[in-house]
PDB file of C-alpha atoms in Angstrom:
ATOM      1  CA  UNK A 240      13.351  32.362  -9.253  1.00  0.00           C
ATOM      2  CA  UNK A 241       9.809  33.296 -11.382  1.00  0.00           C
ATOM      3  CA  UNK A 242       7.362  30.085 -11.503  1.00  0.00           C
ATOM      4  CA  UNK A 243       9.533  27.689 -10.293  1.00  0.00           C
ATOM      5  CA  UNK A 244       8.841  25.174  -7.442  1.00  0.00           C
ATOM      6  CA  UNK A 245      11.059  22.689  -6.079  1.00  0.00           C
ATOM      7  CA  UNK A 246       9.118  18.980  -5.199  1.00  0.00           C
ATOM      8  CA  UNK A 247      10.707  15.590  -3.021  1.00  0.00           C
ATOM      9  CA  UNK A 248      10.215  12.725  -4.712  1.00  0.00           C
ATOM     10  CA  UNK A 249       6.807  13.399  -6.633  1.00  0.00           C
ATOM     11  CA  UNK A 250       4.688  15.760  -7.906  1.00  0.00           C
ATOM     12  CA  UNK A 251       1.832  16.795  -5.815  1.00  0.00           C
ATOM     13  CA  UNK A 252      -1.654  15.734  -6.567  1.00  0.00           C
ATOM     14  CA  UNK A 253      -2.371  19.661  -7.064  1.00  0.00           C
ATOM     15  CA  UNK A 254       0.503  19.545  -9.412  1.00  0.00           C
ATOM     16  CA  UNK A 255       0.311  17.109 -10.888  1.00  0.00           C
ATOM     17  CA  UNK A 256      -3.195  18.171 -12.034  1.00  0.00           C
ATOM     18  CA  UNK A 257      -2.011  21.697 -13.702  1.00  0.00           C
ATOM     19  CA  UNK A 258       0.348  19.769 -15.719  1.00  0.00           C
ATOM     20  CA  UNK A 259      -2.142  17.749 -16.922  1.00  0.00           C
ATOM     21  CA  UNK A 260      -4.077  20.160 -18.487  1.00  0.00           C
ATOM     22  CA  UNK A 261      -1.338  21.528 -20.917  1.00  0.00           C
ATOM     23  CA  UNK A 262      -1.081  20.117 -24.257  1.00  0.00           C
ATOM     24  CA  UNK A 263       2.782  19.506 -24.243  1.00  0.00           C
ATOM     25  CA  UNK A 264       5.190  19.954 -21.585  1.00  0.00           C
ATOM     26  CA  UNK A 265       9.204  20.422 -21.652  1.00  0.00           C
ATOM     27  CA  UNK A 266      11.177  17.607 -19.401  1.00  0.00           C
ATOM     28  CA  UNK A 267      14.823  17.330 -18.309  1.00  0.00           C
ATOM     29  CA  UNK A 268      16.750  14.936 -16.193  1.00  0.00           C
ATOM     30  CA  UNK A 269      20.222  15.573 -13.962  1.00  0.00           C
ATOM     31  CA  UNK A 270      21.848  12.588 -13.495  1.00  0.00           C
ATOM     32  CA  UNK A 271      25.336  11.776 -11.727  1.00  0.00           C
ATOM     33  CA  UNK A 272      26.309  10.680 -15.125  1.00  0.00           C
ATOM     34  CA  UNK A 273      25.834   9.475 -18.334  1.00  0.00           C
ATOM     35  CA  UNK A 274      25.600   5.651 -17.621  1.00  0.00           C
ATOM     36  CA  UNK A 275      21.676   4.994 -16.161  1.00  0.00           C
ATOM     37  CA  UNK A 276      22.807   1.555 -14.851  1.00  0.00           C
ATOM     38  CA  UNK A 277      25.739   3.352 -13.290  1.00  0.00           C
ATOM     39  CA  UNK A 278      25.001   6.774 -12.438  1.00  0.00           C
ATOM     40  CA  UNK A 279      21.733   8.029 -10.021  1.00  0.00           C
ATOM     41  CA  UNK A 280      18.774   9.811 -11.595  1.00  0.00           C
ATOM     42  CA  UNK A 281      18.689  13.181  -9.161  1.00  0.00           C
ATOM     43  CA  UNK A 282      16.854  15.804 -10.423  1.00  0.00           C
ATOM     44  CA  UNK A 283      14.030  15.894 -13.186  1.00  0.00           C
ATOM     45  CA  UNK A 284      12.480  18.727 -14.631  1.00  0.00           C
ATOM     46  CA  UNK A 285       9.145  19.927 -15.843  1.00  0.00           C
ATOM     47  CA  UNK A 286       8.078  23.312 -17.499  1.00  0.00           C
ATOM     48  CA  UNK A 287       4.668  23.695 -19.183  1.00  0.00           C
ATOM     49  CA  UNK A 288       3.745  26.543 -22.161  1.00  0.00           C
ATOM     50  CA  UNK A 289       3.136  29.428 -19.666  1.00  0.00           C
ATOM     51  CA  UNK A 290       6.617  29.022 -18.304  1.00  0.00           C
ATOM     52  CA  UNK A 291       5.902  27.317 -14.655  1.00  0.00           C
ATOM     53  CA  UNK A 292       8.890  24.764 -13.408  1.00  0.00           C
ATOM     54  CA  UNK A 293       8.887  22.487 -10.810  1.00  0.00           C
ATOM     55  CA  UNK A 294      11.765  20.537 -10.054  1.00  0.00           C
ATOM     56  CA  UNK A 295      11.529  17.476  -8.727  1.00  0.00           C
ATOM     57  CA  UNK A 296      14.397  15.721  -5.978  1.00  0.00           C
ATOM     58  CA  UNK A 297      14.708  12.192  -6.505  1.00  0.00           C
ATOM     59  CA  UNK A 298      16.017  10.467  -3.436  1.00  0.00           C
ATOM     60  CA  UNK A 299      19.185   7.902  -3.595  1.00  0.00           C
ATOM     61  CA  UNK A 300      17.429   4.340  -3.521  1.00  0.00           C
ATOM     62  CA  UNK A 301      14.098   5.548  -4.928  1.00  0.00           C
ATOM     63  CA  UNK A 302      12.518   3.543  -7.379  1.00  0.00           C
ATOM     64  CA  UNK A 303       8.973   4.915  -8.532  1.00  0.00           C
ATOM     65  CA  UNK A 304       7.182   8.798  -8.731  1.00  0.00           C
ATOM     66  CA  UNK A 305       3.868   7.539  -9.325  1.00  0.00           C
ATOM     67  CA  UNK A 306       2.424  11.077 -10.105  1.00  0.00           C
ATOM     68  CA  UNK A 307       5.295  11.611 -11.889  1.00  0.00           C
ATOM     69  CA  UNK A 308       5.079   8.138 -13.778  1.00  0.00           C
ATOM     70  CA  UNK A 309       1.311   9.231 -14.509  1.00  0.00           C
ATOM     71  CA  UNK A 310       2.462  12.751 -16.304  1.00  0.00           C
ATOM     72  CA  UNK A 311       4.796  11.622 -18.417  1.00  0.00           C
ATOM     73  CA  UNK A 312       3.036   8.254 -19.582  1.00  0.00           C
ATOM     74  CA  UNK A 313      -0.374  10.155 -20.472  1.00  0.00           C
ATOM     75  CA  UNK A 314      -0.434  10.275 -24.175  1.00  0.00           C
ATOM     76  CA  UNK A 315      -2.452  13.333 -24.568  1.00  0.00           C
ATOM     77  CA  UNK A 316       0.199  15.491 -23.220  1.00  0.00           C
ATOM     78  CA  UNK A 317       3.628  15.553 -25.373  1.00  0.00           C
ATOM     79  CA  UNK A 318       6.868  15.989 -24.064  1.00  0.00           C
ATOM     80  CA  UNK A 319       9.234  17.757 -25.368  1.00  0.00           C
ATOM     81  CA  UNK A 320      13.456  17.003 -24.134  1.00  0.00           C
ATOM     82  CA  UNK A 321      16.802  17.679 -25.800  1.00  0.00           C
ATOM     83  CA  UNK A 322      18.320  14.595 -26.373  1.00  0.00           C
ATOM     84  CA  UNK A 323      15.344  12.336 -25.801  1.00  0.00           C
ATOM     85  CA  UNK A 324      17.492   9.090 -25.971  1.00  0.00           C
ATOM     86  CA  UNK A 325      19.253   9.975 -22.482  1.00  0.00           C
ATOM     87  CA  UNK A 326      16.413  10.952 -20.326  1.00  0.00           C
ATOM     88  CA  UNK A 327      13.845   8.311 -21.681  1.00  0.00           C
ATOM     89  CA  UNK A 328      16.038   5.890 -20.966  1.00  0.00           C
ATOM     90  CA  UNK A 329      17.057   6.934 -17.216  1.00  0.00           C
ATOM     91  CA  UNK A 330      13.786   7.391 -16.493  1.00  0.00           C
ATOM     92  CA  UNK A 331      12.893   4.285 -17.661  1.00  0.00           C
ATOM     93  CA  UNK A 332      15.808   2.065 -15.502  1.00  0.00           C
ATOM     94  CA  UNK A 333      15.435   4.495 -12.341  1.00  0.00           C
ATOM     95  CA  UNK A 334      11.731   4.867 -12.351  1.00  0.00           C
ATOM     96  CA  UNK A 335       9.913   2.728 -14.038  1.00  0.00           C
ATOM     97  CA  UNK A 336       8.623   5.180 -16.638  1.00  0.00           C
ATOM     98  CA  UNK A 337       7.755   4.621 -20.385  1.00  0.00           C
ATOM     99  CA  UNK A 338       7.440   8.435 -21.518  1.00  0.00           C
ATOM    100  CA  UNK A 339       5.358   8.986 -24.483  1.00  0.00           C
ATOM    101  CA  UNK A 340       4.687  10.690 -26.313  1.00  0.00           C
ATOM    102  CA  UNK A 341       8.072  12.241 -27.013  1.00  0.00           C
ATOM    103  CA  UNK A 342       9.310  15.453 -29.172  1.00  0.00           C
ATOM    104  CA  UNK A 343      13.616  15.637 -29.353  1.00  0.00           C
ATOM    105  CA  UNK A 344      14.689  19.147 -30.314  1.00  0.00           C
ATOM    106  CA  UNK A 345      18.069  18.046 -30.826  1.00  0.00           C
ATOM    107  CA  UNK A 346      17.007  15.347 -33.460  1.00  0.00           C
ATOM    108  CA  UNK A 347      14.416  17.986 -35.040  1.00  0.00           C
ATOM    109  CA  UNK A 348      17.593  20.035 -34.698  1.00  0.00           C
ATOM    110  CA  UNK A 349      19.917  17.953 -36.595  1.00  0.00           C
ATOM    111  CA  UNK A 350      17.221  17.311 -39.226  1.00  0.00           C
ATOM    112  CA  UNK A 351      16.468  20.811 -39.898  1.00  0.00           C
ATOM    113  CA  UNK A 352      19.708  22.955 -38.988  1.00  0.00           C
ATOM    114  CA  UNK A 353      21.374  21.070 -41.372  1.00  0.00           C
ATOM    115  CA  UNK A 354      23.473  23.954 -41.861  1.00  0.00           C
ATOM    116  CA  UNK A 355      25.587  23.838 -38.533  1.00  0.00           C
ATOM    117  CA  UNK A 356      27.052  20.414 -36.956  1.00  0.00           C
ATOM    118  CA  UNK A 357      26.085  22.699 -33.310  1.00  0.00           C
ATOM    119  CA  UNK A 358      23.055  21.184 -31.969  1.00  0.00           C
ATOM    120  CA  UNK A 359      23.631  21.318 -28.337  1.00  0.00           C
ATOM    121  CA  UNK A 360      21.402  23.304 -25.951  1.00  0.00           C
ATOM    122  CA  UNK A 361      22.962  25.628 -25.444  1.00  0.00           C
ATOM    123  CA  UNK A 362      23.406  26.467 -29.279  1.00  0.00           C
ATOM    124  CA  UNK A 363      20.128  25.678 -30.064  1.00  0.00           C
ATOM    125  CA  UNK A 364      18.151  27.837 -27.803  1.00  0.00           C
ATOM    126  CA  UNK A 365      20.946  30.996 -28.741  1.00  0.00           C
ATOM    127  CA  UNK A 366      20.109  30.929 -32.206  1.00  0.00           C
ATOM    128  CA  UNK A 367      16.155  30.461 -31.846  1.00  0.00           C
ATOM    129  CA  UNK A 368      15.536  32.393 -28.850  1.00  0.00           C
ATOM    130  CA  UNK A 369      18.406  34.899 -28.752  1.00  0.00           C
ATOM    131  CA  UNK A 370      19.089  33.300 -25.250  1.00  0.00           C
ATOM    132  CA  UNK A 371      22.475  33.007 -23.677  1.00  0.00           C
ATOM    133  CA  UNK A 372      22.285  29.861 -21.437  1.00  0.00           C
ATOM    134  CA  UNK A 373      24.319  29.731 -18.507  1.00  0.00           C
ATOM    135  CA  UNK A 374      26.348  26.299 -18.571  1.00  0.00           C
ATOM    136  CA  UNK A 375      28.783  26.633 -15.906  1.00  0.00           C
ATOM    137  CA  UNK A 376      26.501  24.313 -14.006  1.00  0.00           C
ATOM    138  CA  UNK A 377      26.534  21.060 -16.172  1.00  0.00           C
ATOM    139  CA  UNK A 378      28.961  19.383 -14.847  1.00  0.00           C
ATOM    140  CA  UNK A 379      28.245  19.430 -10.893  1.00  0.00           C
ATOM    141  CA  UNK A 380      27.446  17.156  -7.891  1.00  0.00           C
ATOM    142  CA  UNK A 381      24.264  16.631  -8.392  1.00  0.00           C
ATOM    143  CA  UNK A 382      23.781  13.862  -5.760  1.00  0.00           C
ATOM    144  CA  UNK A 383      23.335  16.558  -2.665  1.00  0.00           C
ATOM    145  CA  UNK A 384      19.585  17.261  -4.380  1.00  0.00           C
ATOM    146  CA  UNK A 385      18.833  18.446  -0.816  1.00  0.00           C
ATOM    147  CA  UNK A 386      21.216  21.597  -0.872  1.00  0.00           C
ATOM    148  CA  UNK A 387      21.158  22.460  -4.645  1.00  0.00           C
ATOM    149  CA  UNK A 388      23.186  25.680  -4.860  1.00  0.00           C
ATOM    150  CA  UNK A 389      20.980  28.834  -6.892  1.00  0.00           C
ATOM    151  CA  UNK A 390      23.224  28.407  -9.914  1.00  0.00           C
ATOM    152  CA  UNK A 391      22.209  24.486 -10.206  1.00  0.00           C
ATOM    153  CA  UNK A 392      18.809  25.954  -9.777  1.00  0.00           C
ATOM    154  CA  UNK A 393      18.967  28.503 -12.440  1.00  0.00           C
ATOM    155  CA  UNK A 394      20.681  26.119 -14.784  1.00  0.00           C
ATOM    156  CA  UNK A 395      18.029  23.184 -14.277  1.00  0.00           C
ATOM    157  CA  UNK A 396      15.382  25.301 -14.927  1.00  0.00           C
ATOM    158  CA  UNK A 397      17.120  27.285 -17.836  1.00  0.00           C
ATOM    159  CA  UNK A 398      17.086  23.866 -19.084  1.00  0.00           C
ATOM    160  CA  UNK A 399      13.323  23.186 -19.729  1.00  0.00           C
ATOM    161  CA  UNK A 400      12.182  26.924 -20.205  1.00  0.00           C
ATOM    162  CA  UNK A 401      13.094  27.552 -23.850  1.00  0.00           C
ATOM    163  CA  UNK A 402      12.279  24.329 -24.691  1.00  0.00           C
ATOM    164  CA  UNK A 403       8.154  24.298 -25.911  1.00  0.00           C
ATOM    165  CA  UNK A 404       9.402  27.462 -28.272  1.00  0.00           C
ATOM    166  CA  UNK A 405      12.050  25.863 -29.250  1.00  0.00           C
ATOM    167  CA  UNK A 406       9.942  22.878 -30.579  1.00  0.00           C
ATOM    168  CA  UNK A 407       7.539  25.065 -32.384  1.00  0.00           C
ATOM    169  CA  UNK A 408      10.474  27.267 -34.497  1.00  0.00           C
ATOM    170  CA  UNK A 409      11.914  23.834 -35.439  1.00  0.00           C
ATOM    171  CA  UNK A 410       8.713  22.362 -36.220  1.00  0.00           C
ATOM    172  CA  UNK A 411       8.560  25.336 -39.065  1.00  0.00           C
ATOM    173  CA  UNK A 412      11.850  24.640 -40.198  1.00  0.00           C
ATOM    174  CA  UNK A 413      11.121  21.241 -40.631  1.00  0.00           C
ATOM    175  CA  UNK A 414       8.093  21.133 -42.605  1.00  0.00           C
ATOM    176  CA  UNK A 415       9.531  24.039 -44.772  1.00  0.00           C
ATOM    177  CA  UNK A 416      12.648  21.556 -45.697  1.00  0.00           C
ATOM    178  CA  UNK A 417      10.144  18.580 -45.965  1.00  0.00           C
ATOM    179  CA  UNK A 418      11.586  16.516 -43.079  1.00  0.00           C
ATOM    180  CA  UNK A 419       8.708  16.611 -40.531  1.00  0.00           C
ATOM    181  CA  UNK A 420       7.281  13.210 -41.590  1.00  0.00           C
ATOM    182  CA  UNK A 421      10.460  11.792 -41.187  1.00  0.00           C
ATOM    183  CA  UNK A 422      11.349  13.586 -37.628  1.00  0.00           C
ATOM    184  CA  UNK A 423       7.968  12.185 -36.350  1.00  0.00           C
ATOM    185  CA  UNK A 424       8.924   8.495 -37.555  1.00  0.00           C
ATOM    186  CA  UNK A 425      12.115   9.180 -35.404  1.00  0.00           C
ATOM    187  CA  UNK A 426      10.528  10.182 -32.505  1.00  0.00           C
ATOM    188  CA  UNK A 427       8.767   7.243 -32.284  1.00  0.00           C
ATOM    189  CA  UNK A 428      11.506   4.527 -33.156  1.00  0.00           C
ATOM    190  CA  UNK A 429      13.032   6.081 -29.495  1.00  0.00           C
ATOM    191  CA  UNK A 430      11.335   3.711 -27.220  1.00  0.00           C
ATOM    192  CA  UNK A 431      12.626   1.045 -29.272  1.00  0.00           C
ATOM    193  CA  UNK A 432      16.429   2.400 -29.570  1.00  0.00           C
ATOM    194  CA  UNK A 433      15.919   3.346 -25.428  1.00  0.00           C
ATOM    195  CA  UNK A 434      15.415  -0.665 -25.012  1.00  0.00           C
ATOM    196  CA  UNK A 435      18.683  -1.740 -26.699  1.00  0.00           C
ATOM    197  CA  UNK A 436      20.942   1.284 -25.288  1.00  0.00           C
ATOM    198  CA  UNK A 437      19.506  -0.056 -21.479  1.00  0.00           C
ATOM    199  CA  UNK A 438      20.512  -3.992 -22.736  1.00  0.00           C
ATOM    200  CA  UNK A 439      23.536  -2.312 -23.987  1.00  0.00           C
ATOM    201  CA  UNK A 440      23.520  -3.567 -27.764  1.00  0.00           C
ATOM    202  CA  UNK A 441      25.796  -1.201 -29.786  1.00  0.00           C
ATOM    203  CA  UNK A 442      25.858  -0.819 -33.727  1.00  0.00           C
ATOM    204  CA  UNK A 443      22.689  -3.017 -34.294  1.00  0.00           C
ATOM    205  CA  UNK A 444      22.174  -1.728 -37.176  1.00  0.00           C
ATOM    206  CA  UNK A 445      25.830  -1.688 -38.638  1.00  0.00           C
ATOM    207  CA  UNK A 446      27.186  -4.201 -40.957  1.00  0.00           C
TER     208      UNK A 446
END
């Protein structure tokens, strides 16, 4: 595949440093699940604005990326994921890491495409990039990060490379409808709402 580079267990130094000089960079996780304190953080993935991924193999048992932990706690250098909540908090219970800043495209989504209740991925990126994502891939083993098949390949990086675009196109929406304000304000309660998902409070907020 085009600009994409596969990494065990951290970013390189040299890597690590090319990230650092972009402005905001797209991030995506591949878990065995959906459960952090269950299921194994595998795979995480990193695209910056001139369309270069690296993918980086996290190794059953491992509990830091300190290059990794680096990137993604800077606070000059957003990051942009769909569905934040998820990979904020897996990163956080695997790896240590407190990412911020953080962008969500499918909150900024649901804010602005107000229109549609579709505001997966997959959905997203077809109607603001005229994209077809390949999905076939989602649900997959990926716990053999050593012998990733092309398709998981393909599909982890199809995962971050719309993603900076993506952001931008719903940023216009958003101010247009008079919700950005209130999309940042989200963003930034997700550190908070990360805490109480990972001590497993449910319906805090609820009567």
């Amino acid at each position: 595949m085009e600009d994409f580079q596969v990494c065990d267990r951290d970013l390189s130094d040299v890597i690590l440093s090319g990230y650092l000089q972009a402005e905001v960079i797209a991030v995506d996780t591949e878990t065995m699940g959906l459960l952090p304190q269950r299921d194994r953080l595998c795979l995480v993935q990193l695209c910056n604005p001139e369309g270069k991924v690296t993918a980086i193999r996290i190794a059953k048992g491992q509990t830091d990326a300190p290059n990794l932990k680096k990137l993604l706690e800077v606070t000059n250098v957003l990051k942009v994921f769909h569905f934040a909540r998820f990979d904020i908090a897996t990163l956080r219970y695997n790896l240590g890491i407190h990412v911020h800043p953080v962008f969500c495209t499918k909150i900024a989504s649901k804010l602005a495409r107000t229109y549609t209740q579709r505001h997966g991925l997959k959905d997203v990126v077809q109607e603001l990039e005229q994209v077809e994502l390949d999905k076939s891939a989602q649900s997959s083993d990926w716990g053999n990060a050593a012998n990733l098949s092309e398709a998981q390949l393909s599909y982890a990086a199809n995962d971050v490379r719309y993603l900076i675009n993506v952001r931008q196109k719903l940023i216009d929406m958003l101010k247009r409808e008079g919700r950005w304000e209130l999309a940042q304000e989200c963003f930034q309660c997700l550190p908070t709402i990360v805490s109480l998902d990972l001590l497993q409070f449910k319906d805090l907020f609820e009567h």
